[in-house]
PDB file of C-alpha atoms in Angstrom:
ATOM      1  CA  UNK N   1       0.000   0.000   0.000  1.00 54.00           C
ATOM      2  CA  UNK N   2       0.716   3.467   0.047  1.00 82.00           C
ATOM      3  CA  UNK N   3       3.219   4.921   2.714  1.00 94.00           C
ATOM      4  CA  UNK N   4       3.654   8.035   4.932  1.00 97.00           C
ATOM      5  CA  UNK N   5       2.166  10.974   3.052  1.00 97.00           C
ATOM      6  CA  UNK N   6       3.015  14.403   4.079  1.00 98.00           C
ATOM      7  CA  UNK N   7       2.077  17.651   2.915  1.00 97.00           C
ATOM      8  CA  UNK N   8       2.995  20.393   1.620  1.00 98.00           C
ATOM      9  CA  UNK N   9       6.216  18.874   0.532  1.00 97.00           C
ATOM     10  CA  UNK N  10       7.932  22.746   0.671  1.00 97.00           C
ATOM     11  CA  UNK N  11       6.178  25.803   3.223  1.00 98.00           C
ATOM     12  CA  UNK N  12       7.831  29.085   2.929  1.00 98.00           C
ATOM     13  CA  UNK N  13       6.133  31.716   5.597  1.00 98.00           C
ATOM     14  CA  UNK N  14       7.163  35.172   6.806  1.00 98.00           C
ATOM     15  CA  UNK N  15       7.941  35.092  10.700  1.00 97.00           C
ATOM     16  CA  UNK N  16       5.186  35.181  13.072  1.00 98.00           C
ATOM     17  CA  UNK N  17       2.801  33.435  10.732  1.00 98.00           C
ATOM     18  CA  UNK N  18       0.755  30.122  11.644  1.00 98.00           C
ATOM     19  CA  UNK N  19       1.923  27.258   9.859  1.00 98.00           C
ATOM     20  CA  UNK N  20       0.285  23.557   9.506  1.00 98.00           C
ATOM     21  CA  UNK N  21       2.264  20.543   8.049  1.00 98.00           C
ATOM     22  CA  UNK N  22       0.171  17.105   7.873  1.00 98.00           C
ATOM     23  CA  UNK N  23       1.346  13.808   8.238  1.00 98.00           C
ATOM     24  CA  UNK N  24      -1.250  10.288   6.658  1.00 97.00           C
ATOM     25  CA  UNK N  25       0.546   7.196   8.374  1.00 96.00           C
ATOM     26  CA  UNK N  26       0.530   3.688   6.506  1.00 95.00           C
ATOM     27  CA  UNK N  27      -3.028   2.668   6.722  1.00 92.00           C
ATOM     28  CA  UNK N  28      -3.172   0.782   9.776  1.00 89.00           C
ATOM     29  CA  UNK N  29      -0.124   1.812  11.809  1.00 91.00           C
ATOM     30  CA  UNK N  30      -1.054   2.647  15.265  1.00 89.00           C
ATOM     31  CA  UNK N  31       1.657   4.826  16.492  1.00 90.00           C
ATOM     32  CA  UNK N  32       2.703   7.995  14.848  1.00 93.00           C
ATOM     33  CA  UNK N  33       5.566  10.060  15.058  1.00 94.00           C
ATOM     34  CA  UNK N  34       6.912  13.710  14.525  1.00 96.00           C
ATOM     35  CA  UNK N  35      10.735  14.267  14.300  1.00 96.00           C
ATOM     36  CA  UNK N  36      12.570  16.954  12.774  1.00 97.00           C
ATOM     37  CA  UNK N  37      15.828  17.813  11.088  1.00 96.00           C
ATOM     38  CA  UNK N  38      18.011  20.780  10.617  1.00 92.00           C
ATOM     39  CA  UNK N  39      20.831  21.499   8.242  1.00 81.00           C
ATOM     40  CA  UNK N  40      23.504  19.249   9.364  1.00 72.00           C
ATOM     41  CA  UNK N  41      21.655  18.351  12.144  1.00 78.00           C
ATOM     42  CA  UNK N  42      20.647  14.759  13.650  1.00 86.00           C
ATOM     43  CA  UNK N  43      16.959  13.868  13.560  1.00 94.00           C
ATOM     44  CA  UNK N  44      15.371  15.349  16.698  1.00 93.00           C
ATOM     45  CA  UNK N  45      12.194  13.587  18.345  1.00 92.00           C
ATOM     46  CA  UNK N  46       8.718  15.931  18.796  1.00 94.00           C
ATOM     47  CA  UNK N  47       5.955  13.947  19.866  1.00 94.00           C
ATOM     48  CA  UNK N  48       4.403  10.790  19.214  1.00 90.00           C
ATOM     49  CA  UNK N  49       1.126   9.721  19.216  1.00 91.00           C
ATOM     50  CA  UNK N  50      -0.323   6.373  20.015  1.00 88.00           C
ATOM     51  CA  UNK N  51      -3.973   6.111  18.517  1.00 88.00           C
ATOM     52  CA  UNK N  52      -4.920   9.318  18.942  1.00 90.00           C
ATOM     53  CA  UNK N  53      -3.575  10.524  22.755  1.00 90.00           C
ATOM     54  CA  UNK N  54       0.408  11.877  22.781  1.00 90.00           C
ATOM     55  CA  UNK N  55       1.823  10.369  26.002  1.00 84.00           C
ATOM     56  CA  UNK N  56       5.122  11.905  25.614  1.00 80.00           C
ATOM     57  CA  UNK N  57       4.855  15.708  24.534  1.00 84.00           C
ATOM     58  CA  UNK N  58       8.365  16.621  26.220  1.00 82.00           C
ATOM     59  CA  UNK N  59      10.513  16.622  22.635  1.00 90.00           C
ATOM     60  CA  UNK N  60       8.393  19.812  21.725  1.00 94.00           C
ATOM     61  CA  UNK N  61      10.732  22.616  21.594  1.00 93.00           C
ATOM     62  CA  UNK N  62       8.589  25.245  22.828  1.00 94.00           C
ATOM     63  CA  UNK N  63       4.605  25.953  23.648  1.00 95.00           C
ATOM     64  CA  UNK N  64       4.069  27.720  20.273  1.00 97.00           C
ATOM     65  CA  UNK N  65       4.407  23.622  18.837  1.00 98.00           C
ATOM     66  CA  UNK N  66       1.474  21.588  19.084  1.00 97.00           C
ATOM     67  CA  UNK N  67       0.088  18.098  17.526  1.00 97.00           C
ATOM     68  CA  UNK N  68      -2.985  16.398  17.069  1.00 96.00           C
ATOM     69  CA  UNK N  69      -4.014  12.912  15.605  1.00 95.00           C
ATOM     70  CA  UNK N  70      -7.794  12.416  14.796  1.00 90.00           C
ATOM     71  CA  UNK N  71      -9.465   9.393  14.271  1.00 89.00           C
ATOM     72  CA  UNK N  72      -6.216   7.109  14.548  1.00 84.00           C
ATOM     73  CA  UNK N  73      -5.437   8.089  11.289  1.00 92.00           C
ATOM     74  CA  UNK N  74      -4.131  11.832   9.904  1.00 96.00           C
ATOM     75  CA  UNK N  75      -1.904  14.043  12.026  1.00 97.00           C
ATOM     76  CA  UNK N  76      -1.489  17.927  11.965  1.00 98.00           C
ATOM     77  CA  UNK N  77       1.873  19.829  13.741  1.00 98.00           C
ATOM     78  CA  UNK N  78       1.003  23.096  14.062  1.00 98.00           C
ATOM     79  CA  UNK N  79       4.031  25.797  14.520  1.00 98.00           C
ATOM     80  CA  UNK N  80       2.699  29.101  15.579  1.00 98.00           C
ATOM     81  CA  UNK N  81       4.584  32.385  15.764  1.00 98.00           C
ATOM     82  CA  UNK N  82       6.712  30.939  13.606  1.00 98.00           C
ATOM     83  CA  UNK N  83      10.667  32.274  14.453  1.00 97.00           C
ATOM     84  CA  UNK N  84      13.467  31.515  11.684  1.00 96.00           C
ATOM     85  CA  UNK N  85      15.297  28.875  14.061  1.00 95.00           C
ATOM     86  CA  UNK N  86      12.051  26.764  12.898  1.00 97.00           C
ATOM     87  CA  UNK N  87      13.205  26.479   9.703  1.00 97.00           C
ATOM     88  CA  UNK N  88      13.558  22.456   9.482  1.00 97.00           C
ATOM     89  CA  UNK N  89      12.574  19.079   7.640  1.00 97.00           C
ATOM     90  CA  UNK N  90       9.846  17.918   9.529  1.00 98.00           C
ATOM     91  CA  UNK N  91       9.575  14.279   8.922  1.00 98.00           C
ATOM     92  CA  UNK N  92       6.779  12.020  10.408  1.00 97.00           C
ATOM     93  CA  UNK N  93       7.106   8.723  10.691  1.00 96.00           C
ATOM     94  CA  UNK N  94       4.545   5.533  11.336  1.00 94.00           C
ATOM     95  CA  UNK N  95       4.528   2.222  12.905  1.00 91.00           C
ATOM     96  CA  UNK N  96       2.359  -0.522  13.209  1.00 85.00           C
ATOM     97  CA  UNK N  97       3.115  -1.483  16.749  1.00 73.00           C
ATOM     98  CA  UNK N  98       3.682   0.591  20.061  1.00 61.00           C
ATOM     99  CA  UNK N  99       5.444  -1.430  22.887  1.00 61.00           C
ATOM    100  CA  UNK N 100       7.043  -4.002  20.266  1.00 67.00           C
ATOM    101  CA  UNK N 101       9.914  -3.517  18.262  1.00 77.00           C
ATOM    102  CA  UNK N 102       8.623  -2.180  15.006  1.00 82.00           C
ATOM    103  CA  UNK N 103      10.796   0.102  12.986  1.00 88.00           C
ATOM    104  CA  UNK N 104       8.989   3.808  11.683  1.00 91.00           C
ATOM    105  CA  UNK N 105       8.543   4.058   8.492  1.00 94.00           C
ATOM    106  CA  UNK N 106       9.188   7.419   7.268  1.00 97.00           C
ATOM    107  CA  UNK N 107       7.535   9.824   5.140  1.00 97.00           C
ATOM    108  CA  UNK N 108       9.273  12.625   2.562  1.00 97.00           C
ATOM    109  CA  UNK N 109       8.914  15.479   4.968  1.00 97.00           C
ATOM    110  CA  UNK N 110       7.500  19.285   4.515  1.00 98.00           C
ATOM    111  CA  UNK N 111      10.773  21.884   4.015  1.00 97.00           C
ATOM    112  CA  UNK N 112       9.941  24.600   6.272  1.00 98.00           C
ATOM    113  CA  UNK N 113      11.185  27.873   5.137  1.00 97.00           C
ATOM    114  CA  UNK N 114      10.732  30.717   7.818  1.00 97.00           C
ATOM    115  CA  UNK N 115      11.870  33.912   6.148  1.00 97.00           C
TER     116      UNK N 115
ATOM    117  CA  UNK Y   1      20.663  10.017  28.650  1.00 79.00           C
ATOM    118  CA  UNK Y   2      20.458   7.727  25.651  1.00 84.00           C
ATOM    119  CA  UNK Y   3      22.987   8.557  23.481  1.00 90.00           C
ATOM    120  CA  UNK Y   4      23.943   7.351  19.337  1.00 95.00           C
ATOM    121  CA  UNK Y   5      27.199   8.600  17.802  1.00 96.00           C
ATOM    122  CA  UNK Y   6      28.110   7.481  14.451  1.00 97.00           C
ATOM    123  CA  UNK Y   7      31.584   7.902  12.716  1.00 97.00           C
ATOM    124  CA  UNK Y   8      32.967   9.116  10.364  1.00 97.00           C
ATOM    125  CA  UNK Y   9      31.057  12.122   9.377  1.00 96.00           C
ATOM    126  CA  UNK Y  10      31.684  11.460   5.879  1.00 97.00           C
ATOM    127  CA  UNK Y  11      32.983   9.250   3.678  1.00 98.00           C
ATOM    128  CA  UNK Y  12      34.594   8.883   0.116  1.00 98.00           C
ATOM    129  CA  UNK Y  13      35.051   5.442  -1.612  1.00 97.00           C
ATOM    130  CA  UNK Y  14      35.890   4.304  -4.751  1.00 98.00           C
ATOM    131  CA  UNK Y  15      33.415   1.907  -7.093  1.00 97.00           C
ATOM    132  CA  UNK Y  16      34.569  -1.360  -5.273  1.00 97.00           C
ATOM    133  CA  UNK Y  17      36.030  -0.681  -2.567  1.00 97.00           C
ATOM    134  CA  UNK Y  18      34.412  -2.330   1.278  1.00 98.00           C
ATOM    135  CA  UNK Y  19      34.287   0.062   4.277  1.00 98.00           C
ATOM    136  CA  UNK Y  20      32.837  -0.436   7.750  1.00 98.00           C
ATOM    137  CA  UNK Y  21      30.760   2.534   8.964  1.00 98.00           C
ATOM    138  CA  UNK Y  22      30.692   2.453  12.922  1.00 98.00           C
ATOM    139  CA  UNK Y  23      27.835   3.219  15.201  1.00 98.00           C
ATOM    140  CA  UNK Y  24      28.525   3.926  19.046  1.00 98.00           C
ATOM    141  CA  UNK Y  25      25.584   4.152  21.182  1.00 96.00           C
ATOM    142  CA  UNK Y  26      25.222   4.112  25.490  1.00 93.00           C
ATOM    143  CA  UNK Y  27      21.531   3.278  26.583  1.00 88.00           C
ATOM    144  CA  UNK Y  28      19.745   2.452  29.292  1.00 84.00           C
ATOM    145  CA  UNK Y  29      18.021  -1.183  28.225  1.00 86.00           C
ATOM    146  CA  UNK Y  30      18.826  -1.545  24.511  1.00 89.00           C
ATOM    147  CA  UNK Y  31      15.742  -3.044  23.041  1.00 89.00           C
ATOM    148  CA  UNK Y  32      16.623  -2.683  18.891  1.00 92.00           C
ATOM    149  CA  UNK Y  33      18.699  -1.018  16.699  1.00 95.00           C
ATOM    150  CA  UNK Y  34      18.287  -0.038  13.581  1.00 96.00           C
ATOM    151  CA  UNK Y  35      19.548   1.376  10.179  1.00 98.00           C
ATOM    152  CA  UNK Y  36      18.447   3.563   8.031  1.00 98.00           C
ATOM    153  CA  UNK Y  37      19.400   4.547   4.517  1.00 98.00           C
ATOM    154  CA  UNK Y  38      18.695   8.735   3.132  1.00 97.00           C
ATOM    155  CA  UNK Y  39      18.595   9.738   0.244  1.00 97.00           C
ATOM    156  CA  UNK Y  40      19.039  13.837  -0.298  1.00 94.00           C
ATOM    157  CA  UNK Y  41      15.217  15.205   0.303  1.00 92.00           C
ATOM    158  CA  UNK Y  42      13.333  12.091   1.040  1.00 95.00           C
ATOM    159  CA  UNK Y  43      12.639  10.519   4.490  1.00 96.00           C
ATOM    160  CA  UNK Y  44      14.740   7.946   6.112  1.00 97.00           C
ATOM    161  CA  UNK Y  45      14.245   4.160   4.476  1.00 97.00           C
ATOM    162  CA  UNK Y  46      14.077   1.064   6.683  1.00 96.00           C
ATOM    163  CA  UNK Y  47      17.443  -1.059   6.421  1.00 97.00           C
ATOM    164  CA  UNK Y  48      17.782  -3.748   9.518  1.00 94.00           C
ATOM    165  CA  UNK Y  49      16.975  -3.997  12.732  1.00 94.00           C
ATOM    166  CA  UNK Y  50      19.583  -6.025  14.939  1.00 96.00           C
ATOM    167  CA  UNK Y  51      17.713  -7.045  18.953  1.00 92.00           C
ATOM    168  CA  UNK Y  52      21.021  -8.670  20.717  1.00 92.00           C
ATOM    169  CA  UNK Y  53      24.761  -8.535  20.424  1.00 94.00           C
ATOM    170  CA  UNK Y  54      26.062 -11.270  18.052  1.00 96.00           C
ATOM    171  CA  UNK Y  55      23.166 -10.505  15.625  1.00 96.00           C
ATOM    172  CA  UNK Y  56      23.761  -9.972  11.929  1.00 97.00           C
ATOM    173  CA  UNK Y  57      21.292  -8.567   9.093  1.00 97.00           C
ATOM    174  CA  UNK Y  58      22.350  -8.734   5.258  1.00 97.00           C
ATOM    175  CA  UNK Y  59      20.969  -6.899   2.097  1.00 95.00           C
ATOM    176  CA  UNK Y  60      22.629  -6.917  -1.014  1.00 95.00           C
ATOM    177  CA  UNK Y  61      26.284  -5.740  -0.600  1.00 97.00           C
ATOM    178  CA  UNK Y  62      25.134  -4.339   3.286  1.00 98.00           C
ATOM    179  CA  UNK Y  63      25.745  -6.485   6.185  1.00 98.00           C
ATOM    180  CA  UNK Y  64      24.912  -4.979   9.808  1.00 98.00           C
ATOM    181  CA  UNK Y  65      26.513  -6.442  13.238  1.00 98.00           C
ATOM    182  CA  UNK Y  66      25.893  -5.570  16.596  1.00 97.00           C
ATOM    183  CA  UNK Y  67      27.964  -5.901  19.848  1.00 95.00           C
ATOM    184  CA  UNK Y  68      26.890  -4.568  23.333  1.00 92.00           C
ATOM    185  CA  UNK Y  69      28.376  -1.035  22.828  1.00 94.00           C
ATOM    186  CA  UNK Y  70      28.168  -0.929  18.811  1.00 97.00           C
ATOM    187  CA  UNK Y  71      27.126  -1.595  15.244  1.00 98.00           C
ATOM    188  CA  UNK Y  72      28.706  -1.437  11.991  1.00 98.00           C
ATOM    189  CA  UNK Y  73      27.643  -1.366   9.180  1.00 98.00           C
ATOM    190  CA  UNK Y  74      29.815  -3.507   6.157  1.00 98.00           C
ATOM    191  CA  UNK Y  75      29.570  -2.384   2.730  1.00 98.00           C
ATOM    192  CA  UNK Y  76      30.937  -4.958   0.353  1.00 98.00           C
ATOM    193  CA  UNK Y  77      31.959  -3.708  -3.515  1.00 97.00           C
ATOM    194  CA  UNK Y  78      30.238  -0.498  -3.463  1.00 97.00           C
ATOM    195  CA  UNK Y  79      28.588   1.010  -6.112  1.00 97.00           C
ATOM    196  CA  UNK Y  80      27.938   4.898  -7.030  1.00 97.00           C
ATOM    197  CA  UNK Y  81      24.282   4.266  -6.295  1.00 97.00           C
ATOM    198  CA  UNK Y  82      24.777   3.319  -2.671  1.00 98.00           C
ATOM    199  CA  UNK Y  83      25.496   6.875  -1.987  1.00 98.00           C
ATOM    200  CA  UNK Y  84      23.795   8.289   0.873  1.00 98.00           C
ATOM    201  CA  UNK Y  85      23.398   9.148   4.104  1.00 97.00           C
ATOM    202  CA  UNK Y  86      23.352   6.015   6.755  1.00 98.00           C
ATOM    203  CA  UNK Y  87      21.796   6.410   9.964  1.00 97.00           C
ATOM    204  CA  UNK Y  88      21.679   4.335  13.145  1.00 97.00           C
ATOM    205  CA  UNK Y  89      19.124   4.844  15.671  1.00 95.00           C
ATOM    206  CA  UNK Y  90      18.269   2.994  18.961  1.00 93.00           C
ATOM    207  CA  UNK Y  91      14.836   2.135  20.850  1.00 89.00           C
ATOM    208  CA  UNK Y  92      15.461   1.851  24.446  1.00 84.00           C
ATOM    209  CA  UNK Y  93      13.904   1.700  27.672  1.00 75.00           C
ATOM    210  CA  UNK Y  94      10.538   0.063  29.057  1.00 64.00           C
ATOM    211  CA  UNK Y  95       7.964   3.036  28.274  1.00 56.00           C
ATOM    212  CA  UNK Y  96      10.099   4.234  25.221  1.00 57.00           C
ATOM    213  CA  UNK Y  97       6.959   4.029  22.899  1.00 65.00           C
ATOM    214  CA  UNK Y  98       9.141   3.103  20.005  1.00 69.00           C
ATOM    215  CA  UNK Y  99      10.764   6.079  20.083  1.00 80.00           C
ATOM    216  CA  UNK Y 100      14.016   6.056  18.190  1.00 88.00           C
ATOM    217  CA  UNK Y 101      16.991   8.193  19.126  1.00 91.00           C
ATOM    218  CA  UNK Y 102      19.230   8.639  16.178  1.00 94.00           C
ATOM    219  CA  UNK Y 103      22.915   9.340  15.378  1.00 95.00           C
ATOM    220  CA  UNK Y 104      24.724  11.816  12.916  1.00 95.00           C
ATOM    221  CA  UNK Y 105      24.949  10.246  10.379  1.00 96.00           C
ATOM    222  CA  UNK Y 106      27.435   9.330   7.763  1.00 97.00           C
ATOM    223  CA  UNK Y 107      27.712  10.495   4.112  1.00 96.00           C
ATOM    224  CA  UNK Y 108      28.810   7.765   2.262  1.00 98.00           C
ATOM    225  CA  UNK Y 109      29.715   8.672  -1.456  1.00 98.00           C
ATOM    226  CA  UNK Y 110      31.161   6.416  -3.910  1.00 98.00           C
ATOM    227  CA  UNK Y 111      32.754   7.187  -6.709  1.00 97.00           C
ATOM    228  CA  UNK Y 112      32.768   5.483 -10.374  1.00 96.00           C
TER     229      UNK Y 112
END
């Protein structure tokens, strides 16, 4: 089937804007994650989601990030204020099974571009 | 602190030639680790997962190894289109929710 969809691929916004970047895991997947990645950077961990509650919120880098996961399904990051150090790859990522040993499958990531 | 450091930074090879990539990590309750293959503007791809030291994983000319403190990653008779960027990442801990912690990375390029 299809895997990790994420949209918009690219995002450029002017600082202080609202931006939201969605993630549609591999139909099925029960766990869903939000990492992202800066120029020369290791992939950092957000937030992951398992079904649609986030037990573990504490990879957010500030209160102007939030997530949400409807229906077990789609998730939307939502960056507000948005500062230039924002400017990433955010990937998300999917898996089929939290508490096992399952990798994430990854999806193609939205280029944010804060200007 | 879980903690993944992968060396070198970069690396140059000819068409042919093997290399080892290394991949150091120090965590708390190792459950998996796993490799991942990028490509420049695309998401991470699934390699191998290795669960205990001793363990080995093969694909095509890549062959992954684990010992209690680290993993390599053997690359037999490389070819330009295994160019890259390799990363290792580790799940750890009881409540870790399959989160993965991740190293560096290392830019592999191989030349014709």
């Amino acid at each position: 089937g299809a895997g990790v969809s994420q949209s918009p691929s690219n995002k450029v916004t002017e600082k202080g804007k609202d931006v939201e970047l969605r993630c549609d895991p591999i139909s099925g997947h029960t766990a869903l994650y939000w990492y992202r990645q800066s120029l020369g950077q290791g992939l950092e961990f957000l937030i992951y989601f398992q079904g649609n509650s986030a037990p573990d919120k504490s990879g957010l880098p500030s209160d102007r990030f939030s997530a949400e996961r409807t229906g077990g399904s789609v998730s939307t990051l939502t960056i507000q204020r948005t500062q230039q150090e924002d400017s990433a790859v955010y990937l998300c990522a999917s898996s089929l099974v939290v508490g096992g040993i399952s990798p994430l499958h990854f999806g193609n990531g939205t280029r944010l571009t804060v200007t | 602190e879980d903690q993944v450091t992968q060396s070198p930074e970069a690396l140059r090879l000819q068409e042919g030639e093997s290399s080892s990539l290394n991949c150091s990590y120090t965590v708390s309750g190792l459950r998996g680790l796993f490799w991942y293959r990028q490509d420049p503007g695309k998401g991470p791809e699934f390699l191998f997962t290795l669960y205990s030291a001793g363990e080995e994983k093969e694909k095509e000319r890549l062959k992954a190894t684990l010992t209690k403190k680290e993993s390599f990653l053997h690359i037999t008779a490389p070819k330009p289109e295994d160019s890259a960027t390799y990363l290792c990442a580790v799940q750890a801990g009881e409540n870790a929710g399959n989160m993965l912690t991740f190293g560096g990375g290392t830019r592999l390029m191989v030349k014709p």
